[in-house]
JSON list of C-alpha atoms in Angstrom, two decimals:
[
{"chain": "A", "resi": 87, "resn": "GLY", "atom": "CA", "xyz": [-82.21, -50.24, 2.22]},
{"chain": "A", "resi": 88, "resn": "ALA", "atom": "CA", "xyz": [-82.42, -48.12, 5.34]},
{"chain": "A", "resi": 89, "resn": "GLY", "atom": "CA", "xyz": [-79.03, -46.27, 5.12]},
{"chain": "A", "resi": 90, "resn": "VAL", "atom": "CA", "xyz": [-76.85, -44.39, 2.31]},
{"chain": "A", "resi": 91, "resn": "SER", "atom": "CA", "xyz": [-75.23, -47.05, 0.27]},
{"chain": "A", "resi": 92, "resn": "GLN", "atom": "CA", "xyz": [-71.94, -46.60, -1.54]},
{"chain": "A", "resi": 93, "resn": "SER", "atom": "CA", "xyz": [-70.36, -48.73, -4.12]},
{"chain": "A", "resi": 94, "resn": "PRO", "atom": "CA", "xyz": [-67.71, -49.97, -4.46]},
{"chain": "A", "resi": 95, "resn": "ARG", "atom": "CA", "xyz": [-66.36, -50.31, -0.93]},
{"chain": "A", "resi": 96, "resn": "TYR", "atom": "CA", "xyz": [-62.64, -50.50, -1.95]},
{"chain": "A", "resi": 97, "resn": "LYS", "atom": "CA", "xyz": [-61.05, -49.28, -5.52]},
{"chain": "A", "resi": 98, "resn": "VAL", "atom": "CA", "xyz": [-57.75, -49.68, -6.64]},
{"chain": "A", "resi": 99, "resn": "ALA", "atom": "CA", "xyz": [-56.68, -47.72, -9.67]},
{"chain": "A", "resi": 100, "resn": "LYS", "atom": "CA", "xyz": [-53.75, -47.19, -11.70]},
{"chain": "A", "resi": 101, "resn": "ARG", "atom": "CA", "xyz": [-52.55, -43.72, -11.93]},
{"chain": "A", "resi": 102, "resn": "GLY", "atom": "CA", "xyz": [-54.08, -41.99, -14.93]},
{"chain": "A", "resi": 103, "resn": "GLN", "atom": "CA", "xyz": [-57.12, -44.56, -14.92]},
{"chain": "A", "resi": 104, "resn": "ASP", "atom": "CA", "xyz": [-60.72, -42.86, -14.66]},
{"chain": "A", "resi": 105, "resn": "VAL", "atom": "CA", "xyz": [-63.00, -44.07, -11.70]},
{"chain": "A", "resi": 106, "resn": "ALA", "atom": "CA", "xyz": [-66.52, -43.81, -10.91]},
{"chain": "A", "resi": 107, "resn": "LEU", "atom": "CA", "xyz": [-68.16, -43.87, -7.35]},
{"chain": "A", "resi": 108, "resn": "ARG", "atom": "CA", "xyz": [-71.58, -44.43, -6.88]},
{"chain": "A", "resi": 109, "resn": "CYS", "atom": "CA", "xyz": [-73.89, -43.22, -3.72]},
{"chain": "A", "resi": 110, "resn": "ASP", "atom": "CA", "xyz": [-77.47, -44.46, -3.17]},
{"chain": "A", "resi": 111, "resn": "PRO", "atom": "CA", "xyz": [-78.99, -41.77, -0.68]},
{"chain": "A", "resi": 112, "resn": "ILE", "atom": "CA", "xyz": [-81.76, -42.50, 1.85]},
{"chain": "A", "resi": 113, "resn": "SER", "atom": "CA", "xyz": [-84.98, -42.60, -0.07]},
{"chain": "A", "resi": 114, "resn": "GLY", "atom": "CA", "xyz": [-86.70, -39.16, -0.04]},
{"chain": "A", "resi": 115, "resn": "HIS", "atom": "CA", "xyz": [-83.59, -37.20, 1.11]},
{"chain": "A", "resi": 116, "resn": "VAL", "atom": "CA", "xyz": [-83.12, -34.19, -1.02]},
{"chain": "A", "resi": 117, "resn": "SER", "atom": "CA", "xyz": [-79.79, -33.15, 0.00]},
{"chain": "A", "resi": 118, "resn": "LEU", "atom": "CA", "xyz": [-76.72, -34.93, -1.22]},
{"chain": "A", "resi": 119, "resn": "PHE", "atom": "CA", "xyz": [-73.31, -34.40, -0.24]},
{"chain": "A", "resi": 120, "resn": "TRP", "atom": "CA", "xyz": [-69.64, -35.54, -1.26]},
{"chain": "A", "resi": 121, "resn": "TYR", "atom": "CA", "xyz": [-66.75, -35.54, 1.10]},
{"chain": "A", "resi": 122, "resn": "GLN", "atom": "CA", "xyz": [-63.19, -36.60, 0.92]},
{"chain": "A", "resi": 123, "resn": "GLN", "atom": "CA", "xyz": [-61.48, -37.85, 4.10]},
{"chain": "A", "resi": 124, "resn": "ALA", "atom": "CA", "xyz": [-57.61, -38.43, 4.19]},
{"chain": "A", "resi": 125, "resn": "LEU", "atom": "CA", "xyz": [-56.14, -40.67, 6.84]},
{"chain": "A", "resi": 126, "resn": "GLY", "atom": "CA", "xyz": [-56.33, -39.22, 10.31]},
{"chain": "A", "resi": 127, "resn": "GLN", "atom": "CA", "xyz": [-58.26, -36.07, 9.04]},
{"chain": "A", "resi": 128, "resn": "GLY", "atom": "CA", "xyz": [-61.88, -35.10, 9.18]},
{"chain": "A", "resi": 129, "resn": "PRO", "atom": "CA", "xyz": [-63.98, -35.09, 5.92]},
{"chain": "A", "resi": 130, "resn": "GLU", "atom": "CA", "xyz": [-63.52, -32.41, 3.80]},
{"chain": "A", "resi": 131, "resn": "PHE", "atom": "CA", "xyz": [-66.56, -30.97, 1.45]},
{"chain": "A", "resi": 132, "resn": "LEU", "atom": "CA", "xyz": [-66.50, -31.64, -2.24]},
{"chain": "A", "resi": 133, "resn": "THR", "atom": "CA", "xyz": [-69.90, -30.91, -3.58]},
{"chain": "A", "resi": 134, "resn": "TYR", "atom": "CA", "xyz": [-73.63, -30.56, -2.85]},
{"chain": "A", "resi": 135, "resn": "PHE", "atom": "CA", "xyz": [-76.63, -31.37, -4.62]},
{"chain": "A", "resi": 136, "resn": "GLN", "atom": "CA", "xyz": [-80.14, -30.16, -3.68]},
{"chain": "A", "resi": 137, "resn": "ASN", "atom": "CA", "xyz": [-82.32, -32.72, -5.79]},
{"chain": "A", "resi": 138, "resn": "GLU", "atom": "CA", "xyz": [-80.77, -32.79, -9.29]},
{"chain": "A", "resi": 139, "resn": "ALA", "atom": "CA", "xyz": [-79.20, -29.26, -8.91]},
{"chain": "A", "resi": 140, "resn": "GLN", "atom": "CA", "xyz": [-75.37, -29.12, -8.10]},
{"chain": "A", "resi": 141, "resn": "LEU", "atom": "CA", "xyz": [-75.53, -25.87, -5.87]},
{"chain": "A", "resi": 142, "resn": "ASP", "atom": "CA", "xyz": [-72.06, -26.09, -4.66]},
{"chain": "A", "resi": 143, "resn": "LYS", "atom": "CA", "xyz": [-68.98, -27.50, -6.02]},
{"chain": "A", "resi": 144, "resn": "SER", "atom": "CA", "xyz": [-66.56, -25.34, -4.39]},
{"chain": "A", "resi": 145, "resn": "GLY", "atom": "CA", "xyz": [-64.67, -28.14, -2.83]},
{"chain": "A", "resi": 146, "resn": "LEU", "atom": "CA", "xyz": [-63.92, -29.99, -6.02]},
{"chain": "A", "resi": 147, "resn": "PRO", "atom": "CA", "xyz": [-60.09, -30.02, -5.99]},
{"chain": "A", "resi": 148, "resn": "SER", "atom": "CA", "xyz": [-59.57, -29.90, -9.77]},
{"chain": "A", "resi": 149, "resn": "ASP", "atom": "CA", "xyz": [-61.42, -30.14, -12.95]},
{"chain": "A", "resi": 150, "resn": "ARG", "atom": "CA", "xyz": [-60.69, -33.84, -12.97]},
{"chain": "A", "resi": 151, "resn": "PHE", "atom": "CA", "xyz": [-63.53, -34.32, -10.36]},
{"chain": "A", "resi": 152, "resn": "PHE", "atom": "CA", "xyz": [-67.02, -34.42, -11.66]},
{"chain": "A", "resi": 153, "resn": "ALA", "atom": "CA", "xyz": [-70.33, -35.19, -9.88]},
{"chain": "A", "resi": 154, "resn": "GLU", "atom": "CA", "xyz": [-73.63, -35.65, -11.14]},
{"chain": "A", "resi": 155, "resn": "ARG", "atom": "CA", "xyz": [-77.22, -36.61, -9.81]},
{"chain": "A", "resi": 156, "resn": "PRO", "atom": "CA", "xyz": [-79.49, -36.57, -12.93]},
{"chain": "A", "resi": 157, "resn": "GLU", "atom": "CA", "xyz": [-82.71, -37.77, -11.42]},
{"chain": "A", "resi": 158, "resn": "GLY", "atom": "CA", "xyz": [-82.32, -36.47, -8.01]},
{"chain": "A", "resi": 159, "resn": "SER", "atom": "CA", "xyz": [-81.52, -39.82, -6.28]},
{"chain": "A", "resi": 160, "resn": "VAL", "atom": "CA", "xyz": [-78.50, -41.76, -7.16]},
{"chain": "A", "resi": 161, "resn": "SER", "atom": "CA", "xyz": [-75.28, -39.80, -7.57]},
{"chain": "A", "resi": 162, "resn": "THR", "atom": "CA", "xyz": [-71.84, -40.58, -9.10]},
{"chain": "A", "resi": 163, "resn": "LEU", "atom": "CA", "xyz": [-68.63, -38.94, -8.22]},
{"chain": "A", "resi": 164, "resn": "LYS", "atom": "CA", "xyz": [-66.31, -39.32, -11.11]},
{"chain": "A", "resi": 165, "resn": "ILE", "atom": "CA", "xyz": [-62.33, -38.84, -11.10]},
{"chain": "A", "resi": 166, "resn": "GLN", "atom": "CA", "xyz": [-60.62, -38.61, -14.42]},
{"chain": "A", "resi": 167, "resn": "ARG", "atom": "CA", "xyz": [-56.77, -39.30, -14.88]},
{"chain": "A", "resi": 168, "resn": "THR", "atom": "CA", "xyz": [-56.41, -40.41, -11.32]},
{"chain": "A", "resi": 169, "resn": "GLN", "atom": "CA", "xyz": [-53.28, -39.03, -9.37]},
{"chain": "A", "resi": 170, "resn": "GLN", "atom": "CA", "xyz": [-51.75, -40.62, -6.06]},
{"chain": "A", "resi": 171, "resn": "GLU", "atom": "CA", "xyz": [-52.80, -37.55, -4.10]},
{"chain": "A", "resi": 172, "resn": "ASP", "atom": "CA", "xyz": [-56.50, -38.64, -4.96]},
{"chain": "A", "resi": 173, "resn": "SER", "atom": "CA", "xyz": [-55.91, -41.61, -2.73]},
{"chain": "A", "resi": 174, "resn": "ALA", "atom": "CA", "xyz": [-58.47, -41.06, 0.18]},
{"chain": "A", "resi": 175, "resn": "VAL", "atom": "CA", "xyz": [-61.85, -42.28, 1.53]},
{"chain": "A", "resi": 176, "resn": "TYR", "atom": "CA", "xyz": [-64.64, -40.78, -0.40]},
{"chain": "A", "resi": 177, "resn": "LEU", "atom": "CA", "xyz": [-67.80, -40.47, 1.64]},
{"chain": "A", "resi": 178, "resn": "CYS", "atom": "CA", "xyz": [-71.40, -39.58, 0.69]},
{"chain": "A", "resi": 179, "resn": "ALA", "atom": "CA", "xyz": [-74.23, -38.27, 2.89]},
{"chain": "A", "resi": 180, "resn": "SER", "atom": "CA", "xyz": [-77.71, -37.24, 2.69]},
{"chain": "A", "resi": 181, "resn": "SER", "atom": "CA", "xyz": [-80.21, -35.32, 4.49]},
{"chain": "A", "resi": 182, "resn": "LEU", "atom": "CA", "xyz": [-83.90, -35.13, 4.49]},
{"chain": "A", "resi": 183, "resn": "ALA", "atom": "CA", "xyz": [-84.54, -31.51, 4.04]},
{"chain": "A", "resi": 184, "resn": "ILE", "atom": "CA", "xyz": [-82.61, -28.35, 2.89]},
{"chain": "A", "resi": 185, "resn": "ARG", "atom": "CA", "xyz": [-82.00, -26.67, 5.98]},
{"chain": "A", "resi": 186, "resn": "ASN", "atom": "CA", "xyz": [-81.28, -27.60, 9.81]},
{"chain": "A", "resi": 187, "resn": "THR", "atom": "CA", "xyz": [-81.31, -31.44, 9.63]},
{"chain": "A", "resi": 188, "resn": "GLU", "atom": "CA", "xyz": [-78.63, -33.87, 10.24]},
{"chain": "A", "resi": 189, "resn": "ALA", "atom": "CA", "xyz": [-76.61, -35.55, 7.40]},
{"chain": "A", "resi": 190, "resn": "PHE", "atom": "CA", "xyz": [-76.32, -39.31, 7.30]},
{"chain": "A", "resi": 191, "resn": "PHE", "atom": "CA", "xyz": [-73.34, -40.72, 5.84]},
{"chain": "A", "resi": 192, "resn": "GLY", "atom": "CA", "xyz": [-72.57, -43.96, 3.94]},
{"chain": "A", "resi": 193, "resn": "GLN", "atom": "CA", "xyz": [-69.49, -46.43, 4.73]},
{"chain": "A", "resi": 194, "resn": "GLY", "atom": "CA", "xyz": [-67.49, -44.71, 1.98]},
{"chain": "A", "resi": 195, "resn": "THR", "atom": "CA", "xyz": [-65.32, -45.87, -0.76]},
{"chain": "A", "resi": 196, "resn": "ARG", "atom": "CA", "xyz": [-61.64, -46.18, -0.24]},
{"chain": "A", "resi": 197, "resn": "LEU", "atom": "CA", "xyz": [-59.69, -45.40, -3.36]},
{"chain": "A", "resi": 198, "resn": "THR", "atom": "CA", "xyz": [-56.18, -46.17, -3.68]},
{"chain": "A", "resi": 199, "resn": "VAL", "atom": "CA", "xyz": [-54.22, -44.91, -6.80]},
{"chain": "A", "resi": 200, "resn": "VAL", "atom": "CA", "xyz": [-50.96, -46.84, -7.35]},
{"chain": "B", "resi": 255, "resn": "GLU", "atom": "CA", "xyz": [-61.81, -18.16, 7.85]},
{"chain": "B", "resi": 256, "resn": "ASP", "atom": "CA", "xyz": [-64.34, -20.58, 9.01]},
{"chain": "B", "resi": 257, "resn": "GLN", "atom": "CA", "xyz": [-62.56, -23.13, 11.04]},
{"chain": "B", "resi": 258, "resn": "VAL", "atom": "CA", "xyz": [-63.05, -26.02, 13.53]},
{"chain": "B", "resi": 259, "resn": "THR", "atom": "CA", "xyz": [-60.25, -27.23, 15.83]},
{"chain": "B", "resi": 260, "resn": "GLN", "atom": "CA", "xyz": [-60.80, -30.42, 18.07]},
{"chain": "B", "resi": 261, "resn": "SER", "atom": "CA", "xyz": [-58.63, -31.15, 21.07]},
{"chain": "B", "resi": 262, "resn": "PRO", "atom": "CA", "xyz": [-57.22, -33.31, 22.27]},
{"chain": "B", "resi": 263, "resn": "GLU", "atom": "CA", "xyz": [-56.11, -35.00, 19.02]},
{"chain": "B", "resi": 264, "resn": "ALA", "atom": "CA", "xyz": [-55.99, -38.45, 21.00]},
{"chain": "B", "resi": 265, "resn": "LEU", "atom": "CA", "xyz": [-57.05, -39.50, 24.54]},
{"chain": "B", "resi": 266, "resn": "ARG", "atom": "CA", "xyz": [-56.65, -42.71, 26.48]},
{"chain": "B", "resi": 267, "resn": "LEU", "atom": "CA", "xyz": [-58.89, -43.35, 29.44]},
{"chain": "B", "resi": 268, "resn": "GLN", "atom": "CA", "xyz": [-59.40, -46.04, 31.75]},
{"chain": "B", "resi": 269, "resn": "GLU", "atom": "CA", "xyz": [-63.02, -47.61, 31.61]},
{"chain": "B", "resi": 270, "resn": "GLY", "atom": "CA", "xyz": [-65.11, -45.49, 34.23]},
{"chain": "B", "resi": 271, "resn": "GLU", "atom": "CA", "xyz": [-62.94, -42.42, 33.98]},
{"chain": "B", "resi": 272, "resn": "SER", "atom": "CA", "xyz": [-64.76, -39.51, 32.74]},
{"chain": "B", "resi": 273, "resn": "SER", "atom": "CA", "xyz": [-63.58, -36.86, 30.60]},
{"chain": "B", "resi": 274, "resn": "SER", "atom": "CA", "xyz": [-64.55, -34.10, 28.01]},
{"chain": "B", "resi": 275, "resn": "LEU", "atom": "CA", "xyz": [-63.60, -33.40, 24.31]},
{"chain": "B", "resi": 276, "resn": "ASN", "atom": "CA", "xyz": [-63.58, -29.88, 23.04]},
{"chain": "B", "resi": 277, "resn": "CYS", "atom": "CA", "xyz": [-64.42, -28.44, 19.83]},
{"chain": "B", "resi": 278, "resn": "SER", "atom": "CA", "xyz": [-63.76, -24.65, 19.20]},
{"chain": "B", "resi": 279, "resn": "TYR", "atom": "CA", "xyz": [-65.14, -23.10, 16.14]},
{"chain": "B", "resi": 280, "resn": "THR", "atom": "CA", "xyz": [-64.91, -19.72, 14.39]},
{"chain": "B", "resi": 281, "resn": "VAL", "atom": "CA", "xyz": [-67.71, -19.37, 11.79]},
{"chain": "B", "resi": 282, "resn": "SER", "atom": "CA", "xyz": [-69.95, -16.49, 10.87]},
{"chain": "B", "resi": 283, "resn": "GLY", "atom": "CA", "xyz": [-73.49, -17.07, 11.42]},
{"chain": "B", "resi": 284, "resn": "LEU", "atom": "CA", "xyz": [-73.63, -20.71, 13.15]},
{"chain": "B", "resi": 285, "resn": "ARG", "atom": "CA", "xyz": [-76.43, -22.88, 11.77]},
{"chain": "B", "resi": 286, "resn": "GLY", "atom": "CA", "xyz": [-75.83, -25.80, 13.79]},
{"chain": "B", "resi": 287, "resn": "LEU", "atom": "CA", "xyz": [-73.03, -27.89, 15.50]},
{"chain": "B", "resi": 288, "resn": "PHE", "atom": "CA", "xyz": [-72.80, -31.63, 14.82]},
{"chain": "B", "resi": 289, "resn": "TRP", "atom": "CA", "xyz": [-71.10, -34.43, 16.82]},
{"chain": "B", "resi": 290, "resn": "TYR", "atom": "CA", "xyz": [-70.45, -37.73, 14.89]},
{"chain": "B", "resi": 291, "resn": "ARG", "atom": "CA", "xyz": [-68.86, -40.84, 16.08]},
{"chain": "B", "resi": 292, "resn": "GLN", "atom": "CA", "xyz": [-66.58, -42.77, 13.48]},
{"chain": "B", "resi": 293, "resn": "ASP", "atom": "CA", "xyz": [-65.49, -46.27, 13.91]},
{"chain": "B", "resi": 294, "resn": "PRO", "atom": "CA", "xyz": [-62.37, -47.67, 11.71]},
{"chain": "B", "resi": 295, "resn": "GLY", "atom": "CA", "xyz": [-63.50, -48.27, 8.24]},
{"chain": "B", "resi": 296, "resn": "LYS", "atom": "CA", "xyz": [-66.89, -46.87, 8.56]},
{"chain": "B", "resi": 297, "resn": "GLY", "atom": "CA", "xyz": [-68.65, -43.51, 7.81]},
{"chain": "B", "resi": 298, "resn": "PRO", "atom": "CA", "xyz": [-69.49, -40.93, 10.49]},
{"chain": "B", "resi": 299, "resn": "GLU", "atom": "CA", "xyz": [-72.43, -41.89, 12.76]},
{"chain": "B", "resi": 300, "resn": "PHE", "atom": "CA", "xyz": [-74.55, -39.01, 13.67]},
{"chain": "B", "resi": 301, "resn": "LEU", "atom": "CA", "xyz": [-74.83, -38.40, 17.64]},
{"chain": "B", "resi": 302, "resn": "PHE", "atom": "CA", "xyz": [-76.10, -34.65, 18.34]},
{"chain": "B", "resi": 303, "resn": "THR", "atom": "CA", "xyz": [-77.19, -31.19, 16.81]},
{"chain": "B", "resi": 304, "resn": "LEU", "atom": "CA", "xyz": [-76.80, -28.25, 18.78]},
{"chain": "B", "resi": 305, "resn": "TYR", "atom": "CA", "xyz": [-78.14, -24.92, 17.51]},
{"chain": "B", "resi": 306, "resn": "SER", "atom": "CA", "xyz": [-77.78, -22.14, 20.31]},
{"chain": "B", "resi": 307, "resn": "ALA", "atom": "CA", "xyz": [-75.57, -21.24, 23.25]},
{"chain": "B", "resi": 308, "resn": "GLY", "atom": "CA", "xyz": [-76.66, -22.93, 26.42]},
{"chain": "B", "resi": 309, "resn": "GLU", "atom": "CA", "xyz": [-78.16, -26.07, 24.60]},
{"chain": "B", "resi": 310, "resn": "GLU", "atom": "CA", "xyz": [-77.52, -29.49, 25.90]},
{"chain": "B", "resi": 311, "resn": "LYS", "atom": "CA", "xyz": [-78.22, -32.87, 24.53]},
{"chain": "B", "resi": 312, "resn": "GLU", "atom": "CA", "xyz": [-77.82, -36.48, 26.09]},
{"chain": "B", "resi": 313, "resn": "LYS", "atom": "CA", "xyz": [-77.67, -39.91, 25.07]},
{"chain": "B", "resi": 314, "resn": "GLU", "atom": "CA", "xyz": [-76.54, -42.76, 27.21]},
{"chain": "B", "resi": 315, "resn": "ARG", "atom": "CA", "xyz": [-73.11, -41.99, 28.62]},
{"chain": "B", "resi": 316, "resn": "LEU", "atom": "CA", "xyz": [-72.46, -38.84, 26.17]},
{"chain": "B", "resi": 317, "resn": "LYS", "atom": "CA", "xyz": [-73.62, -35.26, 26.85]},
{"chain": "B", "resi": 318, "resn": "ALA", "atom": "CA", "xyz": [-72.99, -32.35, 24.30]},
{"chain": "B", "resi": 319, "resn": "THR", "atom": "CA", "xyz": [-72.91, -28.66, 25.46]},
{"chain": "B", "resi": 320, "resn": "LEU", "atom": "CA", "xyz": [-72.69, -25.56, 23.42]},
{"chain": "B", "resi": 321, "resn": "THR", "atom": "CA", "xyz": [-71.38, -22.05, 24.03]},
{"chain": "B", "resi": 322, "resn": "LYS", "atom": "CA", "xyz": [-70.87, -19.10, 21.60]},
{"chain": "B", "resi": 323, "resn": "LYS", "atom": "CA", "xyz": [-67.11, -20.20, 20.90]},
{"chain": "B", "resi": 324, "resn": "GLU", "atom": "CA", "xyz": [-67.09, -24.02, 21.56]},
{"chain": "B", "resi": 325, "resn": "SER", "atom": "CA", "xyz": [-68.76, -27.32, 22.34]},
{"chain": "B", "resi": 326, "resn": "PHE", "atom": "CA", "xyz": [-67.84, -30.02, 24.86]},
{"chain": "B", "resi": 327, "resn": "LEU", "atom": "CA", "xyz": [-68.78, -33.62, 24.43]},
{"chain": "B", "resi": 328, "resn": "HIS", "atom": "CA", "xyz": [-68.61, -35.09, 27.91]},
{"chain": "B", "resi": 329, "resn": "ILE", "atom": "CA", "xyz": [-68.28, -38.90, 28.47]},
{"chain": "B", "resi": 330, "resn": "THR", "atom": "CA", "xyz": [-69.32, -40.15, 31.70]},
{"chain": "B", "resi": 331, "resn": "ALA", "atom": "CA", "xyz": [-67.87, -43.61, 32.99]},
{"chain": "B", "resi": 332, "resn": "PRO", "atom": "CA", "xyz": [-66.91, -44.61, 29.54]},
{"chain": "B", "resi": 333, "resn": "LYS", "atom": "CA", "xyz": [-66.80, -48.34, 28.55]},
{"chain": "B", "resi": 334, "resn": "PRO", "atom": "CA", "xyz": [-64.24, -49.84, 25.95]},
{"chain": "B", "resi": 335, "resn": "GLU", "atom": "CA", "xyz": [-67.15, -49.80, 23.33]},
{"chain": "B", "resi": 336, "resn": "ASP", "atom": "CA", "xyz": [-66.92, -45.97, 23.28]},
{"chain": "B", "resi": 337, "resn": "SER", "atom": "CA", "xyz": [-63.49, -46.13, 21.53]},
{"chain": "B", "resi": 338, "resn": "ALA", "atom": "CA", "xyz": [-63.73, -44.28, 18.48]},
{"chain": "B", "resi": 339, "resn": "THR", "atom": "CA", "xyz": [-63.12, -41.13, 16.53]},
{"chain": "B", "resi": 340, "resn": "TYR", "atom": "CA", "xyz": [-65.48, -38.21, 17.65]},
{"chain": "B", "resi": 341, "resn": "LEU", "atom": "CA", "xyz": [-65.91, -35.47, 15.14]},
{"chain": "B", "resi": 342, "resn": "CYS", "atom": "CA", "xyz": [-67.34, -32.19, 15.34]},
{"chain": "B", "resi": 343, "resn": "ALA", "atom": "CA", "xyz": [-68.62, -30.16, 12.53]},
{"chain": "B", "resi": 344, "resn": "VAL", "atom": "CA", "xyz": [-70.48, -26.98, 11.86]},
{"chain": "B", "resi": 345, "resn": "ARG", "atom": "CA", "xyz": [-73.06, -25.55, 9.55]},
{"chain": "B", "resi": 346, "resn": "PHE", "atom": "CA", "xyz": [-73.11, -21.85, 8.71]},
{"chain": "B", "resi": 347, "resn": "SER", "atom": "CA", "xyz": [-74.95, -19.51, 6.90]},
{"chain": "B", "resi": 348, "resn": "GLY", "atom": "CA", "xyz": [-74.11, -18.71, 3.40]},
{"chain": "B", "resi": 349, "resn": "GLY", "atom": "CA", "xyz": [-72.43, -22.09, 2.96]},
{"chain": "B", "resi": 350, "resn": "TYR", "atom": "CA", "xyz": [-75.82, -23.99, 1.69]},
{"chain": "B", "resi": 351, "resn": "ASN", "atom": "CA", "xyz": [-75.94, -26.98, 4.00]},
{"chain": "B", "resi": 352, "resn": "LYS", "atom": "CA", "xyz": [-72.02, -28.28, 3.67]},
{"chain": "B", "resi": 353, "resn": "LEU", "atom": "CA", "xyz": [-70.18, -29.09, 7.13]},
{"chain": "B", "resi": 354, "resn": "ILE", "atom": "CA", "xyz": [-67.02, -28.08, 8.05]},
{"chain": "B", "resi": 355, "resn": "PHE", "atom": "CA", "xyz": [-65.33, -30.76, 10.14]},
{"chain": "B", "resi": 356, "resn": "GLY", "atom": "CA", "xyz": [-62.51, -30.92, 12.73]},
{"chain": "B", "resi": 357, "resn": "ALA", "atom": "CA", "xyz": [-59.84, -33.36, 12.64]},
{"chain": "B", "resi": 358, "resn": "GLY", "atom": "CA", "xyz": [-61.31, -35.37, 15.43]},
{"chain": "B", "resi": 359, "resn": "THR", "atom": "CA", "xyz": [-60.50, -36.83, 18.51]},
{"chain": "B", "resi": 360, "resn": "ARG", "atom": "CA", "xyz": [-59.35, -40.34, 18.83]},
{"chain": "B", "resi": 361, "resn": "LEU", "atom": "CA", "xyz": [-60.73, -42.02, 22.02]},
{"chain": "B", "resi": 362, "resn": "ALA", "atom": "CA", "xyz": [-59.30, -45.29, 23.46]},
{"chain": "B", "resi": 363, "resn": "VAL", "atom": "CA", "xyz": [-60.97, -46.76, 26.50]},
{"chain": "B", "resi": 364, "resn": "HIS", "atom": "CA", "xyz": [-59.23, -49.48, 28.01]},
{"chain": "B", "resi": 365, "resn": "PRO", "atom": "CA", "xyz": [-60.74, -52.08, 30.70]}
]
């Protein structure tokens, strides 16, 4: 497709359950980002990949959060033992080059932990 | 600490009533200021990138400007379809390519 694709769009998880969120970036985009957006707030940075290398994971809130992009295209964000405070929209973005290019966002995955 | 602050939090306009949204930032080594539009239930949609003070960009009824401390998004003669949340974000040196976002301005334009 032409844009960033995320799946699932909605996920309801019971507290303690593991979840996996998928991101298909725009074809050929080198950079890939994950952001977390709470209701009424701006997106907050989680992690950054340049091709398959995870260069910045400073925003991951705990060691329950793990992200990978093994072949430099599709990425997965995994959350283990979900907690209620993990409820948010998780946004993926990609950009064509390493520097000075705009990032294009997917529709997001809304995660609700009950 | 690198920070982005947007004001007002919410803005209600009548159709045709022009106004401006503000984004002030404190970052070391600005590498770009970005404006996005976000509709409910959707991801942010890219609008503009500004790189240096004095730069301006325009798109339809929107015009973005940049100074050394802040950016403005001017909306001229808005229409109801301009209703959305407008997000400002900055990229800075030493931060790889990550964006720091403000909390956004929720704009409602009424006919």
